[in-house]
Coordinates of C-alpha atoms and ligand atoms in Angstrom, one line a residue:
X1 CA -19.2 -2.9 -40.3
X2 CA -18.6 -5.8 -38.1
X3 CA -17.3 -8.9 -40.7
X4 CA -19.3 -11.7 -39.9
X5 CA -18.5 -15.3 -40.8
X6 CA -21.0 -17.9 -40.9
X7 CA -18.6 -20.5 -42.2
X8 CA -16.9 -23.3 -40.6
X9 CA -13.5 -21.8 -41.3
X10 CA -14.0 -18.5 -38.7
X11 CA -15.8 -21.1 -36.0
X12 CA -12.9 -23.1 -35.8
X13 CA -10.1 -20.7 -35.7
X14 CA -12.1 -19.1 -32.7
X15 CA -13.2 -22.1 -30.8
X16 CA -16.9 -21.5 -31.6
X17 CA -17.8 -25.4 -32.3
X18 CA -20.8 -25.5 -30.6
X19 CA -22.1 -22.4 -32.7
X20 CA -21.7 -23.9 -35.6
X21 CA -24.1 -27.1 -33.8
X22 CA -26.8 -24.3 -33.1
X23 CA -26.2 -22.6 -36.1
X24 CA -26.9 -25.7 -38.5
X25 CA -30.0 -26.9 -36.0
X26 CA -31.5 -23.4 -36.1
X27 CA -30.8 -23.1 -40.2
X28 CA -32.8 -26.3 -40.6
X29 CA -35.8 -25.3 -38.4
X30 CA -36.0 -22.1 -40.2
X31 CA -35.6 -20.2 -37.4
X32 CA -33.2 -16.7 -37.2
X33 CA -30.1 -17.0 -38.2
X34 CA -27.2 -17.4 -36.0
X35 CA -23.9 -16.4 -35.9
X36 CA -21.2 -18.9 -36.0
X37 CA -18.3 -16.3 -35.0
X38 CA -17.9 -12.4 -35.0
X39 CA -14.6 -11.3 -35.8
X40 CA -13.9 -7.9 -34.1
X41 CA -12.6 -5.2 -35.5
X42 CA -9.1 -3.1 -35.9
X43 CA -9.8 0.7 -34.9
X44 CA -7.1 2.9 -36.2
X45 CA -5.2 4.3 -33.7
X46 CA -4.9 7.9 -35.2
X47 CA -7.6 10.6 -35.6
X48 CA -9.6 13.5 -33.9
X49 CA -10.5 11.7 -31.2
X50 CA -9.2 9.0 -29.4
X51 CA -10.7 5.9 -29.9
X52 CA -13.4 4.5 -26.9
X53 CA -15.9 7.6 -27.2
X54 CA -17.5 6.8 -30.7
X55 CA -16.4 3.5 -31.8
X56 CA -18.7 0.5 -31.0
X57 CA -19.2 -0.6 -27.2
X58 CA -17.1 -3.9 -26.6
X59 CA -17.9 -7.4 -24.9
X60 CA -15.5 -6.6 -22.2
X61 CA -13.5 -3.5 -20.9
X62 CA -11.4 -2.2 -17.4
X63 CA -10.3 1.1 -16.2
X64 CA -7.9 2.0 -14.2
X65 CA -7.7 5.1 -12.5
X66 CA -3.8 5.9 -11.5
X67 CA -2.6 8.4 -8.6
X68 CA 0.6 10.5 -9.8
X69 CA 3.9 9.8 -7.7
X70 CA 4.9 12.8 -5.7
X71 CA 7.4 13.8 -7.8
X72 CA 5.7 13.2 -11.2
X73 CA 5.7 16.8 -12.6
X74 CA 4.4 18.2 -15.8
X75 CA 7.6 17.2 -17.9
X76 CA 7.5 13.5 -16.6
X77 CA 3.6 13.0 -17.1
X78 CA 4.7 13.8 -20.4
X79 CA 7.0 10.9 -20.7
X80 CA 4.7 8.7 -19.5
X81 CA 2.4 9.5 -22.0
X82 CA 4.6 9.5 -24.3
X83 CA 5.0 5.6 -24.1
X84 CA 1.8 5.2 -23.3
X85 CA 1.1 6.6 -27.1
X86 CA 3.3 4.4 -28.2
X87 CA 2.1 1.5 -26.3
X88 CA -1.9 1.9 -27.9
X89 CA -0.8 2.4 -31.7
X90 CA 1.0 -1.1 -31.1
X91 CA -1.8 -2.7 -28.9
X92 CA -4.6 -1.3 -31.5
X93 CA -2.8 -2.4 -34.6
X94 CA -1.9 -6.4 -32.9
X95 CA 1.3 -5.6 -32.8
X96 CA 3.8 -5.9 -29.5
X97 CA 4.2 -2.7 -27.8
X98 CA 8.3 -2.0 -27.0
X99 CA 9.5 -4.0 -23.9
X100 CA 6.3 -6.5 -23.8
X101 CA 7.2 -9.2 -21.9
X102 CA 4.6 -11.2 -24.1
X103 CA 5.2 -10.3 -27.5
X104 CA 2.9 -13.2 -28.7
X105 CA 0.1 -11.7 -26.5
X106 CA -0.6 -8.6 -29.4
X107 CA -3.4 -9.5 -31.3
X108 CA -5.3 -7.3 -34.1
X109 CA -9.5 -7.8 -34.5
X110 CA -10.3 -7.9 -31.5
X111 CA -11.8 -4.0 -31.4
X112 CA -9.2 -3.0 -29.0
X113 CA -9.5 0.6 -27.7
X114 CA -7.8 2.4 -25.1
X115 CA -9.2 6.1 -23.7
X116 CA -6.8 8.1 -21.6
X117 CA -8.2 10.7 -19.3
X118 CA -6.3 13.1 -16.9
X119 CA -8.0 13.5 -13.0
X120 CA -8.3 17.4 -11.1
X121 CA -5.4 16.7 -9.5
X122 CA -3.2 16.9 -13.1
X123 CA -4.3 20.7 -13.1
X124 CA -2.6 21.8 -9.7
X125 CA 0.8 20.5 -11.0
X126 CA 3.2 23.5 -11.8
X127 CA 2.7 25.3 -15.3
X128 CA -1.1 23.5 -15.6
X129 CA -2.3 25.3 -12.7
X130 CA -4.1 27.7 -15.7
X131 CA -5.4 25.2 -17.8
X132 CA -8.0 23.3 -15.9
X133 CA -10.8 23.1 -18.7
X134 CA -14.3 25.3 -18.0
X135 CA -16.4 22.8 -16.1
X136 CA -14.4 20.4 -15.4
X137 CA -15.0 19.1 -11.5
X138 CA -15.9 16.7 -9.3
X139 CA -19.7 15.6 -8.6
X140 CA -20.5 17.4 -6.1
X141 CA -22.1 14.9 -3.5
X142 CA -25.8 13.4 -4.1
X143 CA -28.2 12.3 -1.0
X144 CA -28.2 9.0 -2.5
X145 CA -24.3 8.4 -2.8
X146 CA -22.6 6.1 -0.8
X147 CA -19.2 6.9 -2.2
X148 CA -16.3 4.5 -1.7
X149 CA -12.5 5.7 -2.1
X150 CA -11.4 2.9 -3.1
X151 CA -14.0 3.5 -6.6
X152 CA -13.7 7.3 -6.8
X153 CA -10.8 9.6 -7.8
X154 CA -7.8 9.3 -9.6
X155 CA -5.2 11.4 -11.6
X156 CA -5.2 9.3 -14.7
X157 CA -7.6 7.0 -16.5
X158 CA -7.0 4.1 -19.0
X159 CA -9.9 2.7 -20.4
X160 CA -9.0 -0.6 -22.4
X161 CA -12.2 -1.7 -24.2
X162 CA -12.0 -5.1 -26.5
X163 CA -14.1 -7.8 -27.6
X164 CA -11.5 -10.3 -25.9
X165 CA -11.0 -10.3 -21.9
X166 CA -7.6 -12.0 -22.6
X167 CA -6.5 -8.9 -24.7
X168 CA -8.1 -6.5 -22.4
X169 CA -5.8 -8.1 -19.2
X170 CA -2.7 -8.0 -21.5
X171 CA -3.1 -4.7 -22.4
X172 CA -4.0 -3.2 -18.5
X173 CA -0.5 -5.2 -17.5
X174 CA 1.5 -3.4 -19.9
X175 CA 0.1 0.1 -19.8
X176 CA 0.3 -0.5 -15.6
X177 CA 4.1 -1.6 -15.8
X178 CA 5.1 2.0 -18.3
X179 CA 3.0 3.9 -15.7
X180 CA 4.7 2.9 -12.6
X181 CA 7.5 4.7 -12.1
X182 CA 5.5 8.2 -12.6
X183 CA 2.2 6.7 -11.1
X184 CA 0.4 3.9 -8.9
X185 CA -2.9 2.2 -9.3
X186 CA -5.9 3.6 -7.6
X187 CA -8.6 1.4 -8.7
X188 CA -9.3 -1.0 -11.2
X189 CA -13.3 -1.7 -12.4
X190 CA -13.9 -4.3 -15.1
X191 CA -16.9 -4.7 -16.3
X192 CA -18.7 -6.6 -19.7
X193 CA -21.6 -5.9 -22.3
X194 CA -23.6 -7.6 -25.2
X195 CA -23.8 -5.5 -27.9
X196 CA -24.5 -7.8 -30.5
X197 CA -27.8 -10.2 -31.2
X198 CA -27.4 -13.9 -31.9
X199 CA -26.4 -13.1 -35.5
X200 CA -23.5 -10.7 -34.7
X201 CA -25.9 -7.3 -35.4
X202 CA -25.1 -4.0 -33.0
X203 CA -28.1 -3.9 -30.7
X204 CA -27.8 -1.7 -27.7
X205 CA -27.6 -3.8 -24.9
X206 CA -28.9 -4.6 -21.7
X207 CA -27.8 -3.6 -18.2
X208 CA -28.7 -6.2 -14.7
X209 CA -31.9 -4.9 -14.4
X210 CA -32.3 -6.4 -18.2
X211 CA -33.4 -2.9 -19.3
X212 CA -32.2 -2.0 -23.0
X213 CA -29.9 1.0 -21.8
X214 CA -28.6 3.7 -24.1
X215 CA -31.6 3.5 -26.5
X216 CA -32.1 7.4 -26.5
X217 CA -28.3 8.8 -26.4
X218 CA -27.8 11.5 -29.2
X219 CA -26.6 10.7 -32.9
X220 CA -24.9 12.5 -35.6
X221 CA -24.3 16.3 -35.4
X222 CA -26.3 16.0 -32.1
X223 CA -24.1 13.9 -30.3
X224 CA -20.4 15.7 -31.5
X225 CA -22.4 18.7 -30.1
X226 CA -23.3 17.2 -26.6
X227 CA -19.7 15.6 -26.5
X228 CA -16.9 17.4 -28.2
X229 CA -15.5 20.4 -26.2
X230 CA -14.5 23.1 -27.6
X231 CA -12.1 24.8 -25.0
X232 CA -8.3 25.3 -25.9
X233 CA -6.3 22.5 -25.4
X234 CA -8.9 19.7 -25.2
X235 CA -10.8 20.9 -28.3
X236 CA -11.9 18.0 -30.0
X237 CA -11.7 16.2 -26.5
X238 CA -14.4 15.6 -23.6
X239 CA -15.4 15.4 -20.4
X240 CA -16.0 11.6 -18.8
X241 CA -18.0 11.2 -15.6
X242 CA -17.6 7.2 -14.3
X243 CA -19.6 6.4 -11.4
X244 CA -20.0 2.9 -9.8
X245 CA -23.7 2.2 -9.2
X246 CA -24.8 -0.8 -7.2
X247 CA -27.9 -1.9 -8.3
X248 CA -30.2 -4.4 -5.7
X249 CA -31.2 -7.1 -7.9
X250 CA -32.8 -8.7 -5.5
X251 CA -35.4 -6.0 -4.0
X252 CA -35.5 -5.4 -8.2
X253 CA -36.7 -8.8 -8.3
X254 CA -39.2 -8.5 -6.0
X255 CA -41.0 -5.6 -8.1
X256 CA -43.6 -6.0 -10.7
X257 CA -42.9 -5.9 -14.1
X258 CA -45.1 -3.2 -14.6
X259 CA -43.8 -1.6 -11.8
X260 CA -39.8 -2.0 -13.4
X261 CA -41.1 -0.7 -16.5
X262 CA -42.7 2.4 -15.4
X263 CA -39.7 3.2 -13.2
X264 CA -38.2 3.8 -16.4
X265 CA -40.7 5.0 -18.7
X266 CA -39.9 2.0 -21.4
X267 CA -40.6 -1.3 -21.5
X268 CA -38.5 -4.3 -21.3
X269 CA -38.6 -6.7 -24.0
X270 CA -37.4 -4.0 -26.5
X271 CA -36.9 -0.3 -24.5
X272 CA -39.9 0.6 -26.2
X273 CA -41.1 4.1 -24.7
X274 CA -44.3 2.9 -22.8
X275 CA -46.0 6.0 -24.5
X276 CA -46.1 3.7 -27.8
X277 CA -43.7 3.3 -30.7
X278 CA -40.3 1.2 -31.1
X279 CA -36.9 1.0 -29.2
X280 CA -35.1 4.3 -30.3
X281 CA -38.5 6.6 -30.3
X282 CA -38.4 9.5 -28.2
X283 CA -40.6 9.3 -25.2
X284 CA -43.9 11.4 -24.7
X285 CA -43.5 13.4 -22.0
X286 CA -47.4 14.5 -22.5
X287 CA -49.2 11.6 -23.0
X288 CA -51.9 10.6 -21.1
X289 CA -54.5 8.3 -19.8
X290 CA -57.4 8.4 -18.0
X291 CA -55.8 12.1 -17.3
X292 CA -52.4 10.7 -15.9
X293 CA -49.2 10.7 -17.4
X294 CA -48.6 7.3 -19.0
X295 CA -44.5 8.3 -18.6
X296 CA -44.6 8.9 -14.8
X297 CA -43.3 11.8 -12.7
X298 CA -40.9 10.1 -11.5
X299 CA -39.9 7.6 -14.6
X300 CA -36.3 7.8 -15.1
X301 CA -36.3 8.7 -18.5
X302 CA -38.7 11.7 -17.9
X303 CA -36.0 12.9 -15.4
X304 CA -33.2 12.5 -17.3
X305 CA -34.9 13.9 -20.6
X306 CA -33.6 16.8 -22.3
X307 CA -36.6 18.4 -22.2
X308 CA -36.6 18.2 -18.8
X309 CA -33.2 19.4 -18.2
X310 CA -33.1 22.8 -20.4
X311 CA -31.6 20.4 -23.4
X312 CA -29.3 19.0 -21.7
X313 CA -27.5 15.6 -23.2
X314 CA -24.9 13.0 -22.5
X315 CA -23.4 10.0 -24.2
X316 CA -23.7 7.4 -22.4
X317 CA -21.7 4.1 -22.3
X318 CA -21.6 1.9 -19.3
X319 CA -20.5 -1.2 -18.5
X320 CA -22.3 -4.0 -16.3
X321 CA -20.4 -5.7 -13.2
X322 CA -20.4 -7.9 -10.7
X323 CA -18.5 -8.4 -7.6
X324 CA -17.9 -10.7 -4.9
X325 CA -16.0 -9.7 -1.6
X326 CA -15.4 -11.4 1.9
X327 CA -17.4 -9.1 4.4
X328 CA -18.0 -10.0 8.3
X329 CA -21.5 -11.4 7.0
X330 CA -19.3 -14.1 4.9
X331 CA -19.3 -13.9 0.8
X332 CA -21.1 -10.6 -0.7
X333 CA -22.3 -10.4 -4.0
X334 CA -23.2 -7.4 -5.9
X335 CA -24.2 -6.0 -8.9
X336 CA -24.0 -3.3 -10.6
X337 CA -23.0 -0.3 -13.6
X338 CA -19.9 1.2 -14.3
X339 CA -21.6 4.1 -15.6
X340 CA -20.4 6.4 -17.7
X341 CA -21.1 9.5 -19.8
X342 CA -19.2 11.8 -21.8
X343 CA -19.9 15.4 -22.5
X344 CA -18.5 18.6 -23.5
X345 CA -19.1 20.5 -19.9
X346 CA -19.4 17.9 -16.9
X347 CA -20.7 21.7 -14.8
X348 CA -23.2 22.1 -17.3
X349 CA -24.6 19.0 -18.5
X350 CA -24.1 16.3 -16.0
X351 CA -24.3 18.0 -12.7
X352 CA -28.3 19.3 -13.0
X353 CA -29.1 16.0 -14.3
X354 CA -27.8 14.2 -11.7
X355 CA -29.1 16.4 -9.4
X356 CA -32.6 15.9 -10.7
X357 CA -32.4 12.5 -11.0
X358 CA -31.2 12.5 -7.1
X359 CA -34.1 14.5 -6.3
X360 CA -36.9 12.4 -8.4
X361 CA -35.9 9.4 -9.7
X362 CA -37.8 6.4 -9.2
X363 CA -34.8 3.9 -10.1
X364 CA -33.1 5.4 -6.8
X365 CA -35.2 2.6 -5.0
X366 CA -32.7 0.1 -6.0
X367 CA -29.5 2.0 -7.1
X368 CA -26.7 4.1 -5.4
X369 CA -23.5 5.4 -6.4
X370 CA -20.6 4.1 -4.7
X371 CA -17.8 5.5 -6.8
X372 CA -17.5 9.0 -8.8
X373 CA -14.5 9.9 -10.8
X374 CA -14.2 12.7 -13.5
X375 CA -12.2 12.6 -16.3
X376 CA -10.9 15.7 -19.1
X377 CA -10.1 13.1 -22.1
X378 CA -7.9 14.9 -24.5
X379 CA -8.4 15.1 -28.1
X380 CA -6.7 12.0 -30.6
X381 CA -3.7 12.5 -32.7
X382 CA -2.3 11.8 -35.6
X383 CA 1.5 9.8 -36.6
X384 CA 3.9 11.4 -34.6
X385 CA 1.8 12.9 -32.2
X386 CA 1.0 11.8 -28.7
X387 CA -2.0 12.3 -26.1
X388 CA -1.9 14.9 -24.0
X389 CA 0.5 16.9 -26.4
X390 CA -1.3 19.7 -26.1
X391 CA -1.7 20.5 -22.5
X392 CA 2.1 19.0 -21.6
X393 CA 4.5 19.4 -24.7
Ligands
HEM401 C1 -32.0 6.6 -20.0 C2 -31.0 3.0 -16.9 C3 -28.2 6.0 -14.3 C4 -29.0 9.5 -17.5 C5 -32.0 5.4 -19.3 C6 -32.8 4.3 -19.7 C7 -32.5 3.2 -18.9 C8 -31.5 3.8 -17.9 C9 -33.0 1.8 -18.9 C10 -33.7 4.2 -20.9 C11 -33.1 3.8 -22.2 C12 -32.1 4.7 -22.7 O1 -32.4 5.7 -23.3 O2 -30.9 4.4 -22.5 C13 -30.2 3.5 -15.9 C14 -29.7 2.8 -14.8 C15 -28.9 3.6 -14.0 C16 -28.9 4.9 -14.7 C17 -30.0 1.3 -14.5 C18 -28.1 3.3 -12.8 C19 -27.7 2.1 -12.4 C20 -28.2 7.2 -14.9 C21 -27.4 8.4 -14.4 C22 -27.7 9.4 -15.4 C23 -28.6 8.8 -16.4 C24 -26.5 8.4 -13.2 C25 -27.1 10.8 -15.4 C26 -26.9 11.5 -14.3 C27 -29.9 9.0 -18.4 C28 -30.3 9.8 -19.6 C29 -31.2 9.0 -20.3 C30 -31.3 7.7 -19.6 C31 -29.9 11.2 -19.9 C32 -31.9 9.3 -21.6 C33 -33.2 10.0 -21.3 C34 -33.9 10.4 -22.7 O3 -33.4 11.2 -23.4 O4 -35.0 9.7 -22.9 N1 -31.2 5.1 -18.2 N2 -29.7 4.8 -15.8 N3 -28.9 7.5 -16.1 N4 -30.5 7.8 -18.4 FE1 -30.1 6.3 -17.1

């Protein structure tokens, strides 16, 4: 688990002075304990699944979504990931990838991930034209969306996740510069997360809306169930849905808290389901009081429930942002999820969700999609091995 210092030694290194201030005052009041600095981590490289699906969620992250060059054919995309392999086992383990311009840039402990992901378009090129995994397609469009180009699509993904936005930049730069001769960047969405209390524990985090948000995602055998796929050459790998949702913070605002909180179903100081118990209880669909539900109809997590949805699951594992842009109307700033979910079959699991929750959901009052990319994420490998090996080599 995460390695936690307390001592002076890890505040300093990391420039975490004033922590060790708050950490000292709160020690002597008697109040919770506080972290003085939270050393990340080192993810191995190697393994059955890339890294970025199951290992912890990050402080920061971007992805960027590439379009292929014209003449970027099967053999090349193999080059290009090809380096890119060897790019992450350097960038994972701190160590320089080959050609950095800024060797001293490489920096272990600071949970660096990167998940790569290949668009539709990948399985029109010559000799792939076969191997487009079951289910794999575009989101078919919602009444809600108000999709964007500029935030949907793409032929290739890199998802750099880290607890460090410095490392994160770094790593986007180098992984951009190997990838342009064979591909340009379509878009680029950077986004951030707490998942950590003031003592460095895992919590699950909050989104804008200050709603804890993943409390209910699958665990254990359930959740390699929901996610892993089991279909040729991406067995072990999985299907990614990332869709850009704004969310109106300030018509959010405006609403009661009660009102936020049965949108949902849970309430907000812990994600408790408003039919009782604590943060990662299920909710009760068939409670009631007074003979009404006390999970509404419309309550996004009734929607989205498996129950609701024939057993349907995701993982989910978004990322909050915010954005500001020069419009006509002068400086626009939004607010928002990079939302994203993994699962085995994006035809069978995400689409009738999504659907539903188009149809019912009562968070639709103050959210809409403006971007929508899919993503078949192939399976890890091991020393010697690259990504993608198995659908290009
Ligand atoms: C649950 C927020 C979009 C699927 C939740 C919960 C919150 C939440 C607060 C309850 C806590 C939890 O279990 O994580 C949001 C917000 C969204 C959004 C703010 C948009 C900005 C979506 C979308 C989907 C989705 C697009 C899928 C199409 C689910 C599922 C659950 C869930 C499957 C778990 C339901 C359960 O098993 O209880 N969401 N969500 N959400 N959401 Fe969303």
């Amino acid at each position: 688990s995460r390695r936690r210092l307390f001592g002076y030694a890890g505040a300093a290194g990391l420039g975490g002075v004033a922590g060790v201030v708050a950490g000292r005052a709160s020690a002597a009041n008697g109040e919770a304990p506080v972290a003085q600095d939270v050393v990340g981590r080192t993810h191995s490289p190697y393994g059955e699944q890339q890294a970025g699906i199951f290992t912890p969620k990050t402080m920061t992250g971007e992805l960027v979504a590439f379009d292929l060059a014209p003449d970027t054919d099967r053999a090349a995309l193999g080059r290009l990931l090809r380096a890119w392999t060897g790019d992450i086992v350097a960038l994972m383990t701190g160590r320089p990838p080959a050609g950095d311009f800024a060797p001293d840039m490489a920096q272990a402990a600071v949970s660096l991930t990167v998940l790569v992901g290949f668009g539709p378009r990948v399985f029109e090129l010559e000799g792939l034209a076969g191997r487009r995994p079951a289910g794999f397609q575009d989101i078919p469009p919602m009444a809600h969306d108000r999709l964007q180009d500029r935030w949907s699509g793409g032929d290739l993904l890199a998802w750099v996740s880290a607890d460090d936005a410095t490392s994160v930049a770094h790593a986007v730069r180098r992984l951009s510069t190997d990838a342009a001769p064979f591909a340009s960047v379509r878009w680029r969405q950077r986004g951030f997360w707490r998942p950590l209390d003031q003592t460095g524990a895992p919590v699950t985090g909050r989104n804008l809306f200050g709603q804890v948000d993943g409390s209910a995602n699958p665990t254990g055998d359930l959740l390699r169930e929901t996610v892993l796929s089991t279909d040729d050459w991406l067995a072990g790998g999985t299907q990614l849905v990332v869709r850009r949702i704004e969310m109106n913070l300030d018509t959010w605002d405006e609403a009661t808290r009660s009102r936020q909180e049965a949108s949902v179903g849970r309430d907000l100081p812990e994600g408790a389901p408003l039919s009782g118990g604590v943060e990662h209880d299920d909710v009760d669909l068939a409670a009631t009081v007074d003979g009404s539900p006390v999970i509404a109809l419309d309550a996004h997590a009734r929607v989205s429930h498996p129950s609701q949805n024939s057993g349907r699951r995701m993982l989910r594992r978004g990322l909050n942002y915010t954005a500001e842009e020069w419009t006509d109307a002068g400086l626009v700033e939004t607010s928002g999820l990079i939302f994203s979910a993994f699962q085995a079959n994006i035809a069978d699991q995400f689409i009738p969700v999504q659907r539903s929750l188009d149809q019912l959901d009562a968070l639709n009052e103050w959210t809409t999609a403006i971007g929508s990319a899919v993503f078949a994420i192939p399976p890890g490998f091991s020393e010697g091995g690259w990504i993608g090996e198995g659908l290009l080599a």
